[in-house]
Short mmCIF file of C-alpha atoms in Angstrom, two decimals:
data_model
loop_
_atom_site.label_atom_id
_atom_site.label_comp_id
_atom_site.label_asym_id
_atom_site.label_seq_id
_atom_site.Cartn_x
_atom_site.Cartn_y
_atom_site.Cartn_z
CA MET A 1 127.54 125.73 -202.58
CA ILE A 2 123.66 125.66 -202.69
CA ASN A 3 121.72 122.64 -201.37
CA HIS A 4 120.00 120.96 -204.47
CA ILE A 5 116.97 118.80 -204.38
CA ASP A 6 115.91 116.95 -207.52
CA VAL A 7 111.91 116.28 -207.15
CA SER A 8 111.89 113.76 -209.68
CA SER A 9 114.44 111.71 -207.66
CA MET A 10 112.55 112.16 -204.52
CA LEU A 11 109.49 110.81 -206.52
CA ARG A 12 111.18 107.59 -207.73
CA LYS A 13 112.98 107.37 -204.03
CA SER A 14 109.62 107.68 -202.08
CA VAL A 15 106.71 106.38 -204.32
CA CYS A 16 107.88 104.28 -207.41
CA GLU A 17 111.11 104.02 -209.58
CA LEU A 18 108.92 104.06 -212.76
CA TYR A 19 106.66 107.29 -212.18
CA SER A 20 107.60 110.65 -213.55
CA ASN A 21 104.53 112.40 -213.15
CA LEU A 22 103.55 114.35 -209.73
CA VAL A 23 99.94 113.43 -209.70
CA THR A 24 97.66 112.52 -206.53
CA ARG A 25 97.86 113.94 -203.13
CA PRO A 26 99.28 110.77 -201.44
CA THR A 27 101.97 110.87 -203.89
CA GLY A 28 102.59 114.58 -203.27
CA ALA A 29 102.60 113.94 -199.38
CA ALA A 30 105.16 111.08 -199.72
CA VAL A 31 107.40 113.44 -201.97
CA ARG A 32 107.29 116.37 -199.50
CA CYS A 33 108.17 113.87 -196.79
CA GLU A 34 111.25 112.78 -198.44
CA ILE A 35 112.17 116.66 -198.87
CA GLU A 36 111.76 117.20 -195.35
CA GLN A 37 114.08 114.56 -194.48
CA GLU A 38 116.46 115.89 -196.84
CA LEU A 39 116.07 119.24 -195.30
CA ASP A 40 116.52 117.78 -191.85
CA ARG A 41 120.32 116.76 -192.80
CA ILE A 42 120.97 120.09 -194.20
CA GLY A 43 120.87 122.04 -191.11
CA ASP A 44 119.06 125.09 -189.48
CA ARG A 45 119.79 127.78 -191.63
CA ALA A 46 119.74 126.65 -195.37
CA LEU A 47 119.37 127.70 -198.99
CA THR A 48 117.69 125.01 -200.83
CA VAL A 49 116.95 124.81 -204.91
CA ILE A 50 113.92 122.60 -205.45
CA ASP A 51 114.25 121.35 -208.92
CA PHE A 52 111.23 120.49 -211.31
CA SER A 53 113.48 120.17 -214.34
CA HIS A 54 112.63 116.29 -214.71
CA VAL A 55 109.14 116.28 -213.55
CA GLY A 56 106.64 115.49 -216.12
CA LEU A 57 102.94 116.55 -215.02
CA LEU A 58 102.43 118.53 -211.85
CA ASP A 59 98.60 118.37 -210.77
CA PHE A 60 96.95 120.82 -208.43
CA SER A 61 96.70 118.34 -205.33
CA CYS A 62 100.54 117.29 -205.89
CA ALA A 63 101.50 121.32 -206.06
CA ASP A 64 99.30 121.82 -202.71
CA GLU A 65 100.98 118.95 -201.01
CA ILE A 66 104.61 119.67 -202.11
CA VAL A 67 105.03 123.13 -202.92
CA ALA A 68 102.45 124.83 -200.65
CA LYS A 69 102.54 122.50 -197.59
CA LEU A 70 106.56 122.91 -197.81
CA LEU A 71 106.60 126.48 -197.70
CA LEU A 72 103.75 127.00 -194.94
CA GLN A 73 106.05 125.11 -192.66
CA TYR A 74 109.16 127.54 -193.07
CA VAL A 75 107.08 130.84 -193.58
CA SER A 76 105.12 130.49 -190.36
CA ILE A 77 105.67 133.86 -188.53
CA ASP A 78 105.30 132.61 -185.14
CA SER A 79 107.38 129.33 -185.20
CA PRO A 80 109.04 128.74 -188.56
CA ARG A 81 110.45 124.99 -188.55
CA ARG A 82 113.65 126.33 -189.42
CA GLU A 83 115.38 129.14 -191.37
CA VAL A 84 115.23 127.48 -194.81
CA TYR A 85 115.05 129.50 -197.98
CA PHE A 86 113.71 128.00 -201.35
CA VAL A 87 114.66 128.75 -204.91
CA PHE A 88 112.43 126.72 -207.34
CA ARG A 89 113.93 125.83 -210.75
CA GLY A 90 112.73 123.77 -213.92
CA ILE A 91 109.36 125.24 -213.54
CA SER A 92 107.35 124.67 -216.77
CA GLU A 93 104.41 126.52 -218.05
CA SER A 94 102.06 123.87 -217.05
CA HIS A 95 103.84 123.48 -213.77
CA LEU A 96 103.46 127.06 -213.13
CA GLU A 97 99.60 126.90 -213.51
CA ALA A 98 99.23 124.44 -210.85
CA ILE A 99 101.74 126.01 -208.68
CA GLU A 100 100.41 129.89 -208.83
CA ALA A 101 96.72 128.27 -208.21
CA VAL A 102 98.28 126.80 -204.68
CA LEU A 103 99.98 129.93 -203.92
CA GLU A 104 97.15 131.89 -204.24
CA ARG A 105 94.83 129.90 -202.35
CA HIS A 106 97.38 130.05 -199.28
CA LYS A 107 98.37 133.55 -199.88
CA LEU A 108 101.92 132.21 -200.43
CA ALA A 109 105.00 133.60 -202.69
CA LEU A 110 108.09 131.92 -203.77
CA VAL A 111 111.17 132.79 -206.19
CA THR A 112 111.23 130.95 -209.24
CA GLN A 113 114.71 130.85 -211.46
CA ARG A 114 115.01 130.31 -215.40
CA ALA A 115 117.59 128.36 -216.79
CA ASP A 116 119.48 131.75 -217.84
CA GLY A 117 119.68 132.65 -214.22
CA GLU A 118 116.88 135.37 -214.15
CA SER A 119 114.92 135.08 -210.83
CA ARG A 120 111.27 136.17 -210.35
CA LEU A 121 108.74 136.26 -207.69
CA ILE A 122 105.36 134.50 -208.28
CA GLY A 123 102.26 134.04 -206.00
CA ILE A 124 100.68 136.73 -203.43
CA ILE A 125 102.88 139.86 -202.95
CA GLY A 126 101.96 143.28 -202.63
CA LEU A 127 103.04 145.77 -205.57
CA GLU A 128 105.63 147.54 -202.92
CA GLU A 129 106.55 144.32 -201.52
CA ARG A 130 107.62 143.07 -204.99
CA ARG A 131 109.33 146.55 -205.78
CA ALA A 132 111.35 146.14 -202.46
CA TRP A 133 112.47 142.71 -203.43
CA GLU A 134 113.29 143.72 -207.05
CA ILE A 135 115.55 146.68 -205.56
CA ILE A 136 117.41 144.47 -203.11
CA SER A 137 117.86 141.90 -205.91
CA GLN A 138 119.23 144.60 -208.16
CA LEU A 139 121.47 145.97 -205.49
CA GLY A 140 122.76 142.66 -204.36
CA THR A 141 122.61 143.60 -200.97
CA GLY A 142 120.65 146.23 -199.22
CA VAL A 143 119.14 147.81 -196.54
CA GLY A 144 115.93 149.66 -195.43
CA ALA A 145 117.27 152.86 -196.39
CA ASP A 146 117.73 151.66 -199.95
CA VAL A 147 114.18 150.81 -200.29
CA ALA A 148 112.77 153.61 -198.32
CA ASP A 149 114.40 156.18 -200.78
CA ALA A 150 113.40 154.38 -203.95
CA ILE A 151 109.74 153.63 -203.03
CA GLY A 152 108.97 156.90 -200.93
CA LEU A 153 108.30 155.18 -197.63
CA SER A 154 109.49 156.09 -194.10
CA SER A 155 112.72 154.33 -192.91
CA ASP A 156 110.53 152.32 -190.46
CA ASP A 157 108.14 151.45 -192.84
CA ALA A 158 110.86 150.16 -195.19
CA GLU A 159 112.35 148.15 -192.50
CA ARG A 160 109.10 146.65 -191.57
CA MET A 161 108.53 145.59 -195.16
CA LEU A 162 112.13 143.98 -195.55
CA ASP A 163 111.35 142.22 -192.25
CA THR A 164 108.06 140.96 -193.56
CA LEU A 165 109.82 139.72 -196.70
CA TRP A 166 112.45 138.02 -194.53
CA ARG A 167 109.65 136.28 -192.70
CA ARG A 168 108.21 135.07 -195.86
CA ARG A 169 111.57 133.60 -196.82
CA LEU A 170 111.75 135.92 -199.77
CA LEU A 171 114.81 137.74 -198.54
CA ILE A 172 117.78 136.63 -196.54
CA ARG A 173 119.00 138.50 -193.64
CA TYR A 174 122.42 138.47 -192.72
CA ASP A 175 125.23 141.16 -191.53
CA ASN A 176 122.24 143.56 -190.66
CA ALA A 177 121.39 143.59 -194.51
CA TYR A 178 119.28 141.75 -196.96
CA VAL A 179 119.95 139.61 -199.90
CA ALA A 180 117.02 138.47 -202.26
CA VAL A 181 116.51 134.90 -202.56
CA GLY A 182 117.56 133.99 -206.00
CA SER A 183 119.91 136.78 -206.47
CA ALA A 184 123.76 136.32 -207.60
CA SER A 185 124.82 137.76 -204.30
CA ILE A 186 123.64 134.94 -202.15
CA PRO A 187 126.24 134.20 -199.67
CA SER A 188 127.47 130.59 -199.05
CA PRO A 189 126.07 128.24 -196.48
CA THR A 190 128.98 129.10 -194.62
CA ARG A 191 128.34 132.61 -194.40
CA LEU A 192 124.50 131.87 -193.75
CA ASP A 193 125.42 130.01 -190.73
CA THR A 194 127.51 132.57 -189.29
CA MET B 1 60.53 89.87 -209.66
CA THR B 2 62.89 91.06 -212.70
CA THR B 3 62.52 94.02 -214.53
CA ILE B 4 63.75 94.95 -217.99
CA ILE B 5 65.55 98.32 -218.45
CA ASN B 6 65.59 99.56 -222.06
CA VAL B 7 68.59 101.18 -222.97
CA PRO B 8 68.12 103.76 -225.97
CA HIS B 9 69.61 103.60 -229.19
CA SER B 10 72.24 106.14 -228.62
CA LEU B 11 73.50 106.16 -224.98
CA GLU B 12 75.05 109.24 -223.77
CA ASP B 13 74.59 111.54 -220.69
CA LYS B 14 71.42 112.90 -221.55
CA SER B 15 69.67 109.77 -222.67
CA PHE B 16 71.13 107.87 -219.66
CA GLU B 17 68.52 109.62 -217.72
CA GLN B 18 65.92 107.33 -219.46
CA VAL B 19 67.69 104.14 -217.95
CA LEU B 20 67.70 106.00 -214.43
CA ASP B 21 64.20 106.92 -214.85
CA GLN B 22 63.42 103.23 -215.12
CA VAL B 23 65.70 101.94 -212.52
CA ALA B 24 65.38 104.63 -209.57
CA PRO B 25 62.04 103.45 -208.72
CA LEU B 26 63.03 99.97 -208.21
CA PRO B 27 64.27 98.41 -204.74
CA LEU B 28 67.99 97.84 -204.83
CA ASP B 29 67.75 94.24 -204.48
CA GLU B 30 65.03 93.81 -207.24
CA LYS B 31 66.68 92.08 -210.34
CA ILE B 32 66.93 94.06 -213.34
CA ILE B 33 67.96 93.12 -216.94
CA VAL B 34 69.63 95.92 -218.87
CA ASP B 35 68.98 95.62 -222.35
CA THR B 36 71.31 96.97 -224.77
CA ARG B 37 70.36 94.82 -227.71
CA HIS B 38 69.25 97.73 -229.89
CA ALA B 39 72.02 100.12 -229.12
CA ARG B 40 73.79 101.73 -231.99
CA TRP B 41 76.25 103.78 -230.27
CA ALA B 42 77.27 104.67 -226.79
CA SER B 43 79.72 107.51 -225.58
CA PRO B 44 82.17 107.11 -222.75
CA TYR B 45 79.75 108.49 -220.38
CA GLY B 46 77.13 105.82 -221.42
CA LEU B 47 79.75 102.86 -220.91
CA THR B 48 80.92 104.19 -217.83
CA ALA B 49 77.61 104.73 -216.23
CA LEU B 50 76.56 101.33 -217.19
CA LEU B 51 79.26 99.98 -215.34
CA ALA B 52 78.39 102.23 -212.09
CA LEU B 53 74.74 101.09 -212.62
CA ALA B 54 75.54 97.68 -212.08
CA GLN B 55 77.85 98.43 -209.13
CA SER B 56 74.78 100.27 -207.51
CA ARG B 57 72.71 97.23 -207.56
CA ALA B 58 72.46 94.56 -204.57
CA GLU B 59 71.73 91.95 -207.11
CA ARG B 60 73.72 90.96 -209.90
CA PRO B 61 72.06 92.43 -213.05
CA ILE B 62 71.81 90.71 -216.24
CA LEU B 63 73.05 92.47 -219.40
CA TYR B 64 71.65 91.62 -223.14
CA VAL B 65 74.69 92.77 -225.22
CA PRO B 66 74.30 94.72 -228.24
CA GLU B 67 72.99 92.68 -231.61
CA ALA B 68 74.93 94.92 -233.95
CA GLU B 69 78.22 93.40 -234.46
CA ASN B 70 79.95 96.73 -235.02
CA VAL B 71 78.28 97.90 -231.55
CA SER B 72 79.49 94.82 -229.83
CA THR B 73 83.09 94.95 -231.43
CA TYR B 74 83.46 98.73 -230.51
CA TRP B 75 82.39 98.07 -226.86
CA SER B 76 84.89 95.24 -226.71
CA ARG B 77 87.52 97.53 -227.86
CA MET B 78 86.47 100.14 -225.20
CA ASP B 79 87.48 97.14 -222.85
CA PHE B 80 83.73 97.54 -221.52
CA PHE B 81 82.71 93.97 -221.50
CA LYS B 82 86.21 92.91 -219.71
CA HIS B 83 84.62 95.04 -216.66
CA ALA B 84 81.08 94.18 -217.54
CA ALA B 85 81.57 90.50 -217.14
CA GLU B 86 82.70 91.15 -213.49
CA LEU B 87 79.52 93.00 -212.74
CA TYR B 88 76.74 91.87 -215.02
CA GLU B 89 75.78 88.25 -215.95
CA LEU B 90 76.28 88.77 -219.78
CA GLN B 91 73.81 87.37 -222.01
CA GLY B 92 74.40 87.37 -225.99
CA ARG B 93 77.40 86.98 -228.17
CA VAL B 94 80.16 89.20 -227.24
CA LYS B 95 82.34 89.89 -230.02
CA SER B 96 85.95 89.94 -229.05
CA THR B 97 88.74 91.75 -230.93
CA LYS B 98 92.16 92.62 -230.52
CA ALA B 99 92.11 95.51 -233.02
CA ALA B 100 92.96 98.88 -231.40
CA GLU B 101 90.68 101.73 -231.78
CA THR B 102 92.24 104.85 -232.94
CA SER B 103 89.65 107.32 -231.28
CA VAL B 104 90.26 105.85 -228.11
CA LEU B 105 92.52 107.84 -225.80
CA LEU B 106 91.71 105.67 -222.85
CA GLU B 107 89.70 102.39 -222.53
CA VAL B 108 87.25 102.00 -220.01
CA THR B 109 89.66 101.70 -216.95
CA SER B 110 88.97 100.92 -213.17
CA ILE B 111 89.94 103.56 -210.62
CA SER B 112 90.08 102.72 -206.86
CA LYS B 113 93.58 103.68 -205.75
CA SER B 114 96.05 106.42 -206.33
CA ASP B 115 98.24 104.06 -208.39
CA ASP B 116 95.43 103.81 -210.75
CA VAL B 117 95.47 107.44 -211.46
CA HIS B 118 99.28 107.27 -212.13
CA ASP B 119 98.56 104.55 -214.56
CA VAL B 120 95.96 106.78 -216.30
CA VAL B 121 98.03 109.52 -216.61
CA ASP B 122 101.01 107.49 -217.86
CA LYS B 123 98.88 105.89 -220.45
CA ILE B 124 96.95 108.85 -221.81
CA GLN B 125 100.22 111.18 -222.17
CA GLN B 126 101.34 108.71 -224.92
CA ARG B 127 98.25 109.06 -226.92
CA ALA B 128 97.06 112.56 -226.22
CA GLN B 129 99.31 114.75 -227.98
CA ASP B 130 98.65 113.31 -231.39
CA ALA B 131 94.64 113.38 -230.70
CA LEU B 132 94.41 116.75 -229.31
CA VAL B 133 97.00 118.74 -231.40
CA LYS B 134 96.89 116.85 -234.78
CA ASN B 135 93.25 115.67 -234.93
CA LEU B 136 91.37 118.53 -232.94
CA ASN B 137 93.83 121.31 -234.06
CA LEU B 138 94.29 122.51 -230.57
CA ASP B 139 97.51 124.24 -229.23
CA ALA B 140 100.43 121.82 -227.95
CA LYS B 141 99.76 123.43 -224.59
CA ILE B 142 96.48 121.53 -223.98
CA THR B 143 98.17 118.14 -223.71
CA MET B 144 99.37 118.78 -220.07
CA ARG B 145 96.32 120.57 -218.95
CA PHE B 146 94.03 118.06 -220.32
CA THR B 147 95.95 115.21 -218.47
CA MET B 148 95.89 117.54 -215.33
CA ALA B 149 92.11 117.71 -215.50
CA LEU B 150 91.96 114.07 -216.01
CA SER B 151 93.95 113.25 -213.09
CA GLU B 152 91.88 115.68 -210.93
CA VAL B 153 88.65 114.10 -211.91
CA CYS B 154 89.98 110.62 -211.48
CA GLN B 155 91.25 111.73 -207.78
CA ASN B 156 87.84 112.65 -207.10
CA ILE B 157 86.93 108.70 -206.92
CA VAL B 158 89.75 107.95 -204.75
CA GLU B 159 89.37 110.56 -202.52
CA HIS B 160 85.78 111.07 -201.93
CA ALA B 161 83.51 108.22 -203.59
CA GLY B 162 84.41 105.45 -201.06
CA ARG B 163 84.36 103.00 -203.70
CA GLY B 164 85.89 102.28 -207.11
CA GLY B 165 84.63 103.73 -210.21
CA TRP B 166 85.68 104.32 -214.07
CA VAL B 167 87.14 106.32 -216.40
CA ALA B 168 87.28 106.48 -220.42
CA VAL B 169 88.45 109.00 -222.82
CA GLN B 170 87.58 109.24 -226.77
CA THR B 171 87.37 111.59 -229.54
CA TYR B 172 84.62 111.58 -231.76
CA THR B 173 82.52 113.60 -234.32
CA TRP B 174 79.78 115.29 -232.60
CA ARG B 175 76.89 115.15 -235.33
CA VAL B 176 73.99 116.43 -233.01
CA ARG B 177 75.83 119.69 -232.04
CA LEU B 178 78.72 121.93 -233.54
CA GLY B 179 77.85 120.79 -236.96
CA GLY B 180 79.93 117.63 -237.22
CA ARG B 181 82.91 119.06 -235.37
CA LYS B 182 85.39 116.47 -233.40
CA VAL B 183 85.40 116.58 -229.65
CA VAL B 184 87.21 115.11 -226.98
CA VAL B 185 85.30 113.58 -224.15
CA ILE B 186 86.50 112.49 -220.79
CA ALA B 187 83.87 110.49 -218.64
CA VAL B 188 84.30 109.49 -215.18
CA ALA B 189 81.68 107.57 -213.07
CA ASP B 190 81.47 106.17 -209.57
CA PRO B 191 78.46 104.92 -207.53
CA GLY B 192 79.95 106.19 -204.36
CA ILE B 193 78.58 108.40 -201.65
CA GLY B 194 78.20 111.43 -203.97
CA PHE B 195 78.79 115.27 -203.43
CA ARG B 196 76.08 115.88 -200.71
CA GLN B 197 77.05 112.89 -198.73
CA SER B 198 80.84 113.86 -198.92
CA LEU B 199 80.19 117.33 -197.79
CA GLU B 200 77.81 116.36 -195.07
CA SER B 201 80.85 114.11 -193.67
CA ALA B 202 82.85 117.31 -192.85
CA PRO B 203 83.85 118.11 -189.44
CA GLY B 204 81.22 120.44 -187.78
CA PHE B 205 78.93 120.29 -191.09
CA GLN B 206 75.95 122.40 -190.48
CA ARG B 207 72.88 121.80 -192.87
CA LYS B 208 71.44 124.95 -194.47
CA GLU B 209 67.94 125.96 -194.67
CA ARG B 210 67.79 124.53 -198.11
CA TRP B 211 70.15 121.66 -198.65
CA ASP B 212 70.09 119.04 -201.53
CA ASP B 213 72.29 117.64 -204.12
CA GLY B 214 72.03 120.71 -206.36
CA GLN B 215 73.20 122.90 -203.20
CA ALA B 216 76.09 120.41 -202.68
CA LEU B 217 77.16 120.64 -206.34
CA GLU B 218 77.10 124.43 -206.28
CA GLU B 219 79.05 124.46 -203.00
CA THR B 220 81.72 122.23 -204.55
CA VAL B 221 81.98 123.12 -208.23
CA MET B 222 81.25 126.89 -207.91
CA ARG B 223 82.74 127.70 -204.54
CA GLY B 224 85.34 125.06 -203.86
CA ALA B 225 83.74 123.51 -200.79
CA SER B 226 85.46 120.20 -199.50
CA ARG B 227 84.75 117.97 -196.76
CA PHE B 228 88.34 118.66 -195.49
CA ARG B 229 89.06 121.61 -193.30
CA ASP B 230 92.62 121.95 -195.04
CA PRO B 231 92.40 125.05 -197.01
CA GLY B 232 94.43 123.45 -199.86
CA ARG B 233 91.55 121.11 -200.66
CA GLY B 234 88.96 121.82 -203.28
CA GLN B 235 91.39 123.11 -205.86
CA GLY B 236 91.23 120.08 -208.26
CA LEU B 237 87.89 120.85 -209.55
CA ALA B 238 88.37 124.75 -209.52
CA GLY B 239 91.32 123.76 -211.82
CA VAL B 240 89.18 121.61 -214.03
CA ARG B 241 86.83 124.40 -214.42
CA ARG B 242 89.35 126.85 -215.44
CA PHE B 243 90.61 124.24 -218.07
CA VAL B 244 87.36 123.78 -219.40
CA GLY B 245 86.75 127.66 -219.51
CA ASN B 246 90.32 128.34 -221.33
CA TRP B 247 89.47 125.85 -224.04
CA ASP B 248 85.72 126.55 -224.73
CA GLY B 249 84.74 123.19 -223.24
CA LYS B 250 81.91 121.93 -221.24
CA LEU B 251 82.02 120.36 -217.70
CA THR B 252 78.97 118.65 -216.21
CA ILE B 253 78.61 116.90 -212.92
CA ARG B 254 75.84 114.67 -211.95
CA SER B 255 75.21 113.55 -208.32
CA GLY B 256 72.21 112.01 -206.52
CA THR B 257 69.32 114.02 -208.13
CA ALA B 258 71.14 116.89 -209.85
CA ARG B 259 73.41 117.83 -212.63
CA ILE B 260 75.64 121.01 -212.78
CA ALA B 261 77.09 122.49 -215.83
CA VAL B 262 79.91 124.69 -216.60
CA LEU B 263 78.84 125.97 -220.20
CA PRO B 264 81.06 127.00 -222.84
CA LYS B 265 81.57 130.65 -223.85
CA GLY B 266 80.95 129.86 -227.24
CA ASP B 267 77.51 128.92 -228.50
CA TRP B 268 77.79 125.37 -229.22
CA ASP B 269 75.86 124.07 -226.36
CA GLU B 270 72.50 125.19 -224.77
CA ASP B 271 72.35 123.18 -221.62
CA GLU B 272 70.84 124.26 -218.28
CA PRO B 273 73.51 125.36 -215.64
CA LEU B 274 71.70 123.29 -212.96
CA VAL B 275 69.12 120.77 -213.70
CA GLU B 276 67.42 119.12 -210.31
CA ASP B 277 64.90 116.84 -209.59
CA LEU B 278 66.42 113.96 -211.76
CA SER B 279 65.91 110.38 -210.94
CA TYR B 280 68.31 109.35 -208.27
CA PHE B 281 71.53 107.80 -208.97
CA PRO B 282 74.39 107.44 -206.34
CA GLY B 283 77.84 108.57 -206.63
CA ALA B 284 79.06 111.02 -209.15
CA GLN B 285 79.22 111.04 -212.84
CA VAL B 286 81.60 113.38 -214.56
CA GLN B 287 81.77 114.54 -218.31
CA ILE B 288 84.14 116.94 -219.84
CA THR B 289 83.95 117.80 -223.42
CA ILE B 290 86.44 119.92 -225.33
CA PRO B 291 85.74 120.99 -229.08
CA GLU B 292 87.96 121.07 -232.07
CA ARG B 293 89.29 124.43 -232.81
CA VAL B 294 88.16 125.58 -236.20
CA ALA B 295 89.73 128.35 -238.10
#
């Protein structure tokens, strides 16, 4: 089971029953607080789907408050709030425009998943890091050696790269190996917590 | 003493400067009569700016309403008089009407809090699709982007102006330029603190050697500066700039004594990128123009 948060429900719960558009900074901040409370109930280590399927409009201010500020709390290298991974679903073309703009501004990246299950990375990510993520995603589960061989890096460099991707919460680390966030091989929350 | 301010026949962003040239030298508490009797046409910019003008005065001004019945009717349909009655002493016959104006995407609407932006977005979405796609032949993708841009420019009032302002959206045929092509225009006006004072309120702000309204506009519009330290701030106007660029549109922002323009790639407009030493007017007045797509 993967935790699922419907953003439009959070909007209706936190701001107004009648709204379906994510506009204005106060609205974005209220929705993020609601999501954070939901995450607090989930546990210290979790994979969560943030679902925008029922959101009409997402403007830049709201994308900054909801997406960027949420991610920033969990990808902090020194003291991340907790080990939480996110998959973003239901992202329309216009949502993407606002989300990509804020990811660029904060140098962040995230995983989106289409309705057919295909996952992709968006935001600021180096070519080799992207390639490493794709390799792990294709393999299902991988280690530094898998990436080192495919990209032509030393084992140490490959390990460092996977560690960076884990810290950015784009890979999940478990059992001394890595799984790509959004891939079909994601372990259940029970496995995540072991 | 009372001074009569003559409003030009055609009231839009450029001709509104004639109004400001007359008002700017006057003390704030001097009574003014804004004479629109001979007005024949007003753009959304003209109407929202007239309301901001009244807000900016210490003494409640008088407004002589347009004499032409069709003009008065149209201004009524735009809800101009509904708001003007709160800010001006109206003199003359106001023609009221309940008939809807099909070219109006959003009547003149007050913006002072976050909920107002939600209401504007909800309202415009219902009307924008038809106006932009069917009437202006624009790709369906524009509707959401257009609404995003509208949301961002309205939020500027809530976040930065320090007092309420106005927004209006309309489509019309631009006879002066574009050879009679249709355009959709968003106009947003407030009489608040303006871009320069907003940036000056930033923590640790240091005045540059040359610092004026033009510089403040360049910093904000072209370089994404904001009074907030939060690096996520300043994205709204950057997004509006991208939107305008993608649809061959034009963005102008006037604040204080300067006006900056993000010009279209096409050759349908020959405005100056930055105009300075204009007559002072408080706050910010924004106009976004998106032209009809022609084959």
